[in-house]
Coordinates of C-alpha atoms in Angstrom, one line a residue:
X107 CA 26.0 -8.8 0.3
X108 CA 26.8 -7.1 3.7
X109 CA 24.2 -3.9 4.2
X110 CA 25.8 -0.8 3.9
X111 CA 24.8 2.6 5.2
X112 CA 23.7 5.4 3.2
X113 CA 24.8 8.2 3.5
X114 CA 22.3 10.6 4.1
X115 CA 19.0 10.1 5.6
X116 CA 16.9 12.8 7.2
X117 CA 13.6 14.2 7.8
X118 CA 12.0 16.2 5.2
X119 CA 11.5 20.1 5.9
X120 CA 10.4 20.7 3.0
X121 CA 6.9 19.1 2.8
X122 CA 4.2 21.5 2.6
X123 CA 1.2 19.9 4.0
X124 CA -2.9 21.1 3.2
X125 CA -4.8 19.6 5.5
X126 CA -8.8 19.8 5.0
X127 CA -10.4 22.7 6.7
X128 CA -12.8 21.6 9.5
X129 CA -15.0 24.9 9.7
X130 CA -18.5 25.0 8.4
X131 CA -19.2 26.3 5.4
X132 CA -22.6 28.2 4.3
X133 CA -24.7 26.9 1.3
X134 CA -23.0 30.4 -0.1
X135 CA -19.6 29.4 0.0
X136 CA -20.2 25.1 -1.0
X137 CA -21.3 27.1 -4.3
X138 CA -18.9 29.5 -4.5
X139 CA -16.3 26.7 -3.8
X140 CA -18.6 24.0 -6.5
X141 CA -17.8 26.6 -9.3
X142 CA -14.3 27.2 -8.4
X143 CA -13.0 23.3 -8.5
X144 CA -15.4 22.0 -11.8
X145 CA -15.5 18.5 -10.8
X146 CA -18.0 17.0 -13.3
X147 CA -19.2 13.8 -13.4
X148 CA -20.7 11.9 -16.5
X149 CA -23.4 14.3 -18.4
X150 CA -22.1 17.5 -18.0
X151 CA -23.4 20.3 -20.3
X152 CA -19.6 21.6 -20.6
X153 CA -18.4 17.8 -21.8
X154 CA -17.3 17.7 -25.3
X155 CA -17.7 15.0 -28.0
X156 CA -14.5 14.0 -26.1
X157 CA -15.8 12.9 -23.2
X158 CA -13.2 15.8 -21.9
X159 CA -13.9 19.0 -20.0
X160 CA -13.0 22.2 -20.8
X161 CA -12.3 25.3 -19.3
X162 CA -15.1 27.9 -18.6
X163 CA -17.5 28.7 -15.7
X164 CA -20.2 26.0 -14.7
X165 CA -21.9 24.7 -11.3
X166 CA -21.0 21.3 -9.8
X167 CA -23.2 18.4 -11.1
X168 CA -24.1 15.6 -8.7
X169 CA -24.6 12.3 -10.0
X170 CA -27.8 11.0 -10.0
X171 CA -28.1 8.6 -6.9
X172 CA -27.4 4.8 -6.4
X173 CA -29.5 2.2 -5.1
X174 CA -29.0 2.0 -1.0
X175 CA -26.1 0.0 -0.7
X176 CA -27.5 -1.6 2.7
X177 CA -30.9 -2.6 0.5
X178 CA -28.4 -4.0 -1.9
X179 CA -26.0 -5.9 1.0
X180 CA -29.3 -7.2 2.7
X181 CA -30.6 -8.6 -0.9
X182 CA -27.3 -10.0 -1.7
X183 CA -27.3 -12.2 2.0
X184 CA -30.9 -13.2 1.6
X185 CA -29.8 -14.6 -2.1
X186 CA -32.0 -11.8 -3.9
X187 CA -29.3 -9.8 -5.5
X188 CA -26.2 -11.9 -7.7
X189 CA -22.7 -10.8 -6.7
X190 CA -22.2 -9.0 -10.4
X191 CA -25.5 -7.4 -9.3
X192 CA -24.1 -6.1 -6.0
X193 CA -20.8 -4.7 -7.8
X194 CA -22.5 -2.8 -10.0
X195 CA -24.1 -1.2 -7.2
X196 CA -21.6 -0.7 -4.9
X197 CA -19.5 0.8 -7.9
X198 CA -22.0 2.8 -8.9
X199 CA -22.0 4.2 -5.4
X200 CA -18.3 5.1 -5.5
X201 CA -18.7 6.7 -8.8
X202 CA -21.0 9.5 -7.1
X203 CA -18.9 9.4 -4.2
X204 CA -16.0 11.2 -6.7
X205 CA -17.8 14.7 -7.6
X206 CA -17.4 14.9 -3.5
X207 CA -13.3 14.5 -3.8
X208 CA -11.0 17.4 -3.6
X209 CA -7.7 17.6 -2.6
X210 CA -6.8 17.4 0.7
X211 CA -2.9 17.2 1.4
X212 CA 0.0 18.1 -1.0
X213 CA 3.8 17.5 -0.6
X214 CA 6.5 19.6 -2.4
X215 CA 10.0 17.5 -0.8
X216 CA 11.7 16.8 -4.0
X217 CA 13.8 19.1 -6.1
X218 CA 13.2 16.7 -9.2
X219 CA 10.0 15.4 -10.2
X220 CA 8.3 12.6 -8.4
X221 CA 8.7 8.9 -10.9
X222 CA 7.8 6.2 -8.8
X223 CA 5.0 5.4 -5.8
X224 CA 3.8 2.7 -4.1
X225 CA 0.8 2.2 -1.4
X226 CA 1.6 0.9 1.8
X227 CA -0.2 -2.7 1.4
X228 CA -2.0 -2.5 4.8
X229 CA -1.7 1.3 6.1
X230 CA -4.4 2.9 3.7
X231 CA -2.5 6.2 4.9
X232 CA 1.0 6.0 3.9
X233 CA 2.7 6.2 0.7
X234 CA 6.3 5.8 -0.9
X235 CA 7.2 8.4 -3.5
X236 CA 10.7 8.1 -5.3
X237 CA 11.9 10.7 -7.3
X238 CA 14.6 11.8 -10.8
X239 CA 17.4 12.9 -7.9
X240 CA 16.9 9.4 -6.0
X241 CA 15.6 10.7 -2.9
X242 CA 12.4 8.9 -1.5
X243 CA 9.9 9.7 0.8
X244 CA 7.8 8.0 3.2
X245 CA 4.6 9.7 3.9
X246 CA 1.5 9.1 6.4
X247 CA -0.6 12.1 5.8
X248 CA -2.8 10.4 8.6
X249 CA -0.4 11.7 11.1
X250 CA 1.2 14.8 11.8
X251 CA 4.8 14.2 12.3
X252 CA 7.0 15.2 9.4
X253 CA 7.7 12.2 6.5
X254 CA 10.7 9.8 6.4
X255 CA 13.2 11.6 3.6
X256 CA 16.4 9.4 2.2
X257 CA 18.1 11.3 0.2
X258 CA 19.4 10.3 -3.4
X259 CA 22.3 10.9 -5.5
X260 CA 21.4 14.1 -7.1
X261 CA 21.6 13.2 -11.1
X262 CA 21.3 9.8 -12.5
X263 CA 19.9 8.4 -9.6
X264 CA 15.9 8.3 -10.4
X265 CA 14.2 5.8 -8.9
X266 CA 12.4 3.6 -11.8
X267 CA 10.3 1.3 -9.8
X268 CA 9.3 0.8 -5.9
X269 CA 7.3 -1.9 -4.0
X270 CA 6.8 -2.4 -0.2
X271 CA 8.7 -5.7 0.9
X272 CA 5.4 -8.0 1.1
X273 CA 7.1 -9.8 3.9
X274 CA 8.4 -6.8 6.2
X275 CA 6.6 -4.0 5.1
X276 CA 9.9 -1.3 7.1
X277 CA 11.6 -2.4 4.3
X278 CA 11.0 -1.8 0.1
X279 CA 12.5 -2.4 -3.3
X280 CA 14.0 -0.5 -5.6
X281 CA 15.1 -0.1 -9.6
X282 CA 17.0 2.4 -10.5
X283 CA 18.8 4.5 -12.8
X284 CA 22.0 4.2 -11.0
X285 CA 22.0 0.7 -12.7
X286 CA 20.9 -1.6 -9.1
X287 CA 17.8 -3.5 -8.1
X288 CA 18.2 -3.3 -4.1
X289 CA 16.5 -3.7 -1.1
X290 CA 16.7 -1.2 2.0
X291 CA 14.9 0.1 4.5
X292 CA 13.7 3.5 5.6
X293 CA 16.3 4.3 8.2
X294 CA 18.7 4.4 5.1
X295 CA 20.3 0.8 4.9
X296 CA 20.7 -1.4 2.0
X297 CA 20.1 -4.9 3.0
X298 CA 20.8 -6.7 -0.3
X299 CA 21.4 -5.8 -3.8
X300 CA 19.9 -7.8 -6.8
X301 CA 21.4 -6.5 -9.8
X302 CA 24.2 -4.1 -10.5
X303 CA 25.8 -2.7 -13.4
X304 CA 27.8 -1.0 -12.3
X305 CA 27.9 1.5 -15.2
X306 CA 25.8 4.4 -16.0
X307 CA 25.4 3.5 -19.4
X308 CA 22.8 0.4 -18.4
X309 CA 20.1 0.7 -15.8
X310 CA 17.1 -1.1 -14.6
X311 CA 13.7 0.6 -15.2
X312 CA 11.0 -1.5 -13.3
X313 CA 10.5 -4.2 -11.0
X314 CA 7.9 -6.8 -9.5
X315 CA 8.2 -8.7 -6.5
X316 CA 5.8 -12.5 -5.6
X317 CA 5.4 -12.8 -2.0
X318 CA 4.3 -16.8 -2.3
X319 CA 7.1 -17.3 -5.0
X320 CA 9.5 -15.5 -2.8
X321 CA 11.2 -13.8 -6.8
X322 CA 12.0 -10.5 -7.5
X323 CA 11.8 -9.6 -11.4
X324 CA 13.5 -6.7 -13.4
X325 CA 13.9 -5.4 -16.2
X326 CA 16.6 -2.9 -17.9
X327 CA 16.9 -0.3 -20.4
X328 CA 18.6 -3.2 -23.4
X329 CA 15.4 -5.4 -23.7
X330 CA 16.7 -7.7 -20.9
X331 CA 14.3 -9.3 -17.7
X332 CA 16.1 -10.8 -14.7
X333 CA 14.4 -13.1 -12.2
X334 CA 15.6 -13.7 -9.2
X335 CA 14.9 -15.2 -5.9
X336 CA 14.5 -13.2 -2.8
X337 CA 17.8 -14.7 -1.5
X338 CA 19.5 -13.3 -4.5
X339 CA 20.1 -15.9 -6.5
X340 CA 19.5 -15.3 -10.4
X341 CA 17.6 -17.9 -12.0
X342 CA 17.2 -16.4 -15.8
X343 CA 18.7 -13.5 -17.2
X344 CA 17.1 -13.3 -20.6
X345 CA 16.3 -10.6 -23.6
X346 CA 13.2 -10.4 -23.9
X347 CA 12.2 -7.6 -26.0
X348 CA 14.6 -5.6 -28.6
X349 CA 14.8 -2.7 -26.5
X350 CA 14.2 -0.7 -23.1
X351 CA 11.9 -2.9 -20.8
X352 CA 9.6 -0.2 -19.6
X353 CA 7.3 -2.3 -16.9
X354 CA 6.9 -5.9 -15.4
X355 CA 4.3 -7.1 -13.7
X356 CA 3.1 -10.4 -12.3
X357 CA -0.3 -11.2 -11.7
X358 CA -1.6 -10.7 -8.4
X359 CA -3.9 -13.9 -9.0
X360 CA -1.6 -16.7 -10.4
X361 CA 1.9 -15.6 -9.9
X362 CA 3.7 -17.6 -12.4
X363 CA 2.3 -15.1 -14.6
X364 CA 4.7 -12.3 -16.1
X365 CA 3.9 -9.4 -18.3
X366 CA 6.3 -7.1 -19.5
X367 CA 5.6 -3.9 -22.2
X368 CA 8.7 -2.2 -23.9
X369 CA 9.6 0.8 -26.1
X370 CA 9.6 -2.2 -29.2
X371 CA 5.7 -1.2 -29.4
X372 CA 5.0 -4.9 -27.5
X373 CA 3.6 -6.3 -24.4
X374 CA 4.3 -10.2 -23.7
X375 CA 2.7 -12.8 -21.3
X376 CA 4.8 -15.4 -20.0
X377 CA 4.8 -18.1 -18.2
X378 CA 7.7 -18.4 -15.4
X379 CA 7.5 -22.3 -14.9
X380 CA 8.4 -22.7 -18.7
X381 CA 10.6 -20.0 -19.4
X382 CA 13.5 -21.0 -21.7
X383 CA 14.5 -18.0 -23.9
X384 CA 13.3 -15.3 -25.6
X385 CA 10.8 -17.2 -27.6
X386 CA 8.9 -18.9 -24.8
X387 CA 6.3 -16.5 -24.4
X388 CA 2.6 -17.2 -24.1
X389 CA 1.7 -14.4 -26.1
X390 CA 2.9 -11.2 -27.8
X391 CA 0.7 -8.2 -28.3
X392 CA 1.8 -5.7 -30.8
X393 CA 0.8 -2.1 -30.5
X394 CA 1.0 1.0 -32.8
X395 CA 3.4 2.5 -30.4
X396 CA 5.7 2.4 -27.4
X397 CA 3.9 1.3 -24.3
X398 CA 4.6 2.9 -20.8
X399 CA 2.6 0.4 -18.7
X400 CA 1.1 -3.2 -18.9
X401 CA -1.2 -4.2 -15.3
X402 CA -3.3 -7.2 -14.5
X403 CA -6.6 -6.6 -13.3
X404 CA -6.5 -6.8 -9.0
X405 CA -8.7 -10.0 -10.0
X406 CA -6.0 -11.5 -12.2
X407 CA -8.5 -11.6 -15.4
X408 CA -7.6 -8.2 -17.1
X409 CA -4.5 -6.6 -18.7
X410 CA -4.5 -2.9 -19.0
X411 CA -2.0 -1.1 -21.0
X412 CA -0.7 1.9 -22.0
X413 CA 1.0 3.6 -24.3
X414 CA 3.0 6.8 -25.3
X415 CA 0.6 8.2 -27.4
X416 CA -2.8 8.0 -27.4
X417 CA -4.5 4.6 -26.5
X418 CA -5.3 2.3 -23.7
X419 CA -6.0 -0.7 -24.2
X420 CA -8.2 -3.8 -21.9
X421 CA -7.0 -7.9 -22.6
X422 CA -9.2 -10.5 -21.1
X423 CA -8.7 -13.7 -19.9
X424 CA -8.2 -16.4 -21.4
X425 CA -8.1 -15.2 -24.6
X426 CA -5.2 -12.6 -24.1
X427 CA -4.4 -12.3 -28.0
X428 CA -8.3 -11.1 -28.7
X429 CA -8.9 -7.7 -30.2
X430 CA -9.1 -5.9 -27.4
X431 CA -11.0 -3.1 -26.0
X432 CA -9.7 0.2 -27.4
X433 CA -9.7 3.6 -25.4
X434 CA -8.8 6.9 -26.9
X435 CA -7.0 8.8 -24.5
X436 CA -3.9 11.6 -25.0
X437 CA -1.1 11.2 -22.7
X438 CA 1.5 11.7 -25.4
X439 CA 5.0 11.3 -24.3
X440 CA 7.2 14.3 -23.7
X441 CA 11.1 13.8 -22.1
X442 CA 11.4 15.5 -19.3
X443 CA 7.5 14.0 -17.6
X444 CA 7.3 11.3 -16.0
X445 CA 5.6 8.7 -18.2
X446 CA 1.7 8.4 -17.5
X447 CA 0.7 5.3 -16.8
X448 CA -3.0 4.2 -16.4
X449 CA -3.6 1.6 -13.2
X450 CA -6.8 -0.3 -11.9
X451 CA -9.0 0.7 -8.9
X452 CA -7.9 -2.0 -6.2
X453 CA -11.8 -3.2 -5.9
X454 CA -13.7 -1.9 -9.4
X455 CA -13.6 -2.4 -12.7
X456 CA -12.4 0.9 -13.1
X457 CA -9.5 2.5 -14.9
X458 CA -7.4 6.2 -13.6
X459 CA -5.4 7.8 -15.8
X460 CA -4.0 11.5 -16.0
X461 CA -5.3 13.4 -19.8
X462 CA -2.5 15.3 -21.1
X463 CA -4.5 17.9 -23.9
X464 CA -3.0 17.4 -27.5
X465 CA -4.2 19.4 -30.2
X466 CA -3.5 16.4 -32.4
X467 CA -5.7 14.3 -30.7
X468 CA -8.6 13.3 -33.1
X469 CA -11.4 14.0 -30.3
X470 CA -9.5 16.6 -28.9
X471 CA -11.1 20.5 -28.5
X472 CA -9.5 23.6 -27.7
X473 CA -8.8 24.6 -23.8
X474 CA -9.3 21.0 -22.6
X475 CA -8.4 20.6 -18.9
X476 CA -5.6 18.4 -17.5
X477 CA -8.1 16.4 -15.5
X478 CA -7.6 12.7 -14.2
X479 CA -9.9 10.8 -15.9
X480 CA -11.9 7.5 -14.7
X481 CA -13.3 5.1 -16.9
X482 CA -15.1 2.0 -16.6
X483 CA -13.2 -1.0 -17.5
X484 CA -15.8 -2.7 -19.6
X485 CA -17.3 -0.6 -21.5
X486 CA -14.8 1.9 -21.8
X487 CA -16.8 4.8 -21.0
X488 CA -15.6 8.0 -19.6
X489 CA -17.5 8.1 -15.7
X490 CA -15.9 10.6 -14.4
X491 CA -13.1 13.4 -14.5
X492 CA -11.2 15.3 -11.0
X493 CA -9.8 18.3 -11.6
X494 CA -8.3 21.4 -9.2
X495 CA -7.5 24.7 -10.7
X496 CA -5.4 25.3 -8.2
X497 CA -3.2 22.0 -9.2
X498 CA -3.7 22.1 -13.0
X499 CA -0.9 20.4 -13.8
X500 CA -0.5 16.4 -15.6
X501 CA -1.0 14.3 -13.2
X502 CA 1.6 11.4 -14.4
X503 CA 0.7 8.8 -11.9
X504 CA -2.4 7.8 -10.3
X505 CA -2.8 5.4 -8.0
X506 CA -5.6 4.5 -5.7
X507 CA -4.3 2.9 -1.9
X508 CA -5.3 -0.6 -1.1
X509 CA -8.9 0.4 0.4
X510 CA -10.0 2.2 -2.8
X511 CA -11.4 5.7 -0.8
X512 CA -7.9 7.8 -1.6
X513 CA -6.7 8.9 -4.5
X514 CA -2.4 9.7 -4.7
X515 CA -1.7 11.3 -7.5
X516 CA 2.4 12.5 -8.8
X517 CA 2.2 15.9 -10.2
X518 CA 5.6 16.8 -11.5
X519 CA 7.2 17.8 -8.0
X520 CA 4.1 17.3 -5.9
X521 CA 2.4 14.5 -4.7
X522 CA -1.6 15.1 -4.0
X523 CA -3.8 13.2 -1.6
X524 CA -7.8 13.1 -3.1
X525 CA -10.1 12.0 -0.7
X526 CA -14.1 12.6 -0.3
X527 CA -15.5 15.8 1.8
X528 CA -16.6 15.3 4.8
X529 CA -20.2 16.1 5.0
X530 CA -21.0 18.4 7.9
X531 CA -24.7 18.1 10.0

């Protein structure tokens, strides 16, 4: 299809950028300021049975420290230290790293809450936020010119799902409610469309794209998943579940593999080579409820998911139909927030999620905060939890960027930037 401009694309004025404040601070004030933001880390005297935090005055709690990392580097290259050894370690390191993060930047440039992001795969400083209204922003908060805005259609327009273009990283993907799976770039233009409905009764609500398979997958609001090359040819259009496809993924490690969770309280596995209908799948993995989210692990072995009410779960290769392990979490469902969806840390075992308090949650206690929590992956213990009474809302989406130091998190209309304070001499 011949690219078409849209119609409007501008600069945002309406970002509202918070950079970190470079003056020094005496002990005073660090304490003052420790109080204020109650960033706890694992042990805190004001954790519940819950694992949560709740509100009330407190001081902040370092962590205890970590081996030295360069110890641990020098023991691993002179074969004295295993490379599970050395994770733990440097993991361990980046867990006390956290009760040093605060928010540096925010961004306001949407008048509909944020729904999508996505991490630039190689600038560890810009981001792609979509929002309900369509519009999407470019941001590198590394930089202080004002972010790329497109603007959307106003109503019906959200943007369900957005990846960088692995191959030209000026251009991105798109699902969304307006019933498309597309391809533009950030000066406005729409390069191809994949899919189109045409209708605003049937849409498209995530999407995947495989560099070294050169496919694009989605799938729509019916139950059905369309793969199709990056030229645009389809090559199945199948349905898959009984209703609304809410995610696919393919796994960063082995490619021909496809997950895909749905409001039918399921997440399947499937195998792209051998695809033939809607019973080819490898396996199918029933849950209590509707599931927002299913992700592979960055290392291909793991499948996180999540659902709408209360539980994350953790697969494991090979043996993807295994109990798995269980996490109590609330992050019920409500219409009009974006969905919360738990996601990996790019290099740790580690699991970010947004806690949205309910008071029917069976570990739940009165005044718990709306922290981001961070688990480890394994063991499914709570390690840590960010929270900034200045931004107490849900944080819906969390995301780490590609290096694993920043934190970008979608906060109803704002996007936050976490990063570590610096430490001044």
């Amino acid at each position: 299809m011949a690219p078409r401009k849209r119609p409007e694309t501008r600069k945002t004025s309406e970002v509202a950028l918070h950079p970190r404040s470079k003056r020094s601070r005496s002990p005073g004030e660090l304490e003052h300021e420790a109080k204020k933001l109650c960033v706890k880390g694992p042990g805190s005297s004001r954790r519940s049975d819950s694992g949560c935090l709740r509100e009330g005055p407190a001081s902040l709690q370092v962590p205890p420290q970590c081996r030295s990392i360069v110890r641990a580097l020098h023991h691993h290259k002179l074969g004295r230290t295993s490379w599970p050894l050395l994770q733990q370690d440097l993991q361990q390191s980046f867990l006390s790293s956290l009760a040093s993060y605060r928010i540096f930047q925010k961004a306001a440039p949407f008048d509909r809450r944020a729904t999508s992001m996505a991490w630039h795969p190689t600038n560890p400083s810009t981001l792609a936020v979509g929002s309900k209204g369509g519009d999407i922003m470019l941001w590198n908060f590394g930089i202080k010119d004002k972010p790329t805005f497109i603007k959307g259609i106003g109503a019906g327009g959200s943007i369900t799902g957005l990846k960088f273009n692995p191959l030209n990283t000026n251009q991105f993907f798109i699902s969304s409610m307006e019933g498309t799976t597309r391809l533009q770039d950030f000066k406005g233009n729409i390069l191809q469309v994949y899919t189109n409905y045409g209708t605003c009764n049937f849409w498209f609500c995530s999407l995947d794209v495989s560099a070294e398979r050169r496919v694009v997958v989605t799938g729509d609001n019916v139950g059905h998943v369309v793969l199709l090359s990056m030229d645009g040819k389809e090559l199945w259009n199948l349905r898959m579940h009984k209703k609304k496809v809410t995610h696919v993924a393919l796994n960063p490690c082995s490619d021909w593999f496809l997950v895909t969770a749905s409001v039918d309280q399921t997440v399947k596995i499937w195998d792209l080579r051998q695809v033939k209908g809607k019973s080819s799948f490898l396996y199918s993995l029933p849950h209590r409820h509707p599931v927002n989210a299913a992700h592979f692990s960055p290392d291909g072995v793991r499948l996180l998911t999540t659902d709408q009410k209360s539980e994350i779960r953790v697969y494991s290769a090979s043996q993807w139909d295994r109990p798995p392990s269980l996490i109590p979490h609330p992050h019920r469902h409500f219409q009009h927030l974006t969905p919360i969806k738990a996601a990996w840390h790019p290099r740790y075992n580690l699991i970010v999620v947004g806690r949205y308090p309910d008071p029917n949650f069976k570990s739940g206690t009165p005044h718990e905060l709306r922290t981001i929590d961070v688990f480890d992956g394994s063991s499914g213990k709570l390690m840590h939890q960010l929270y900034d009474p200045e931004s107490s809302g849900i944080s819906s989406l969390n995301e780490f960027n590609p290096m694993g130091d920043t934190l970008a998190s979608v906060m109803g209309y704002r996007i936050l930037i976490w990063s570590q304070q610096e430490t001044k001499m």
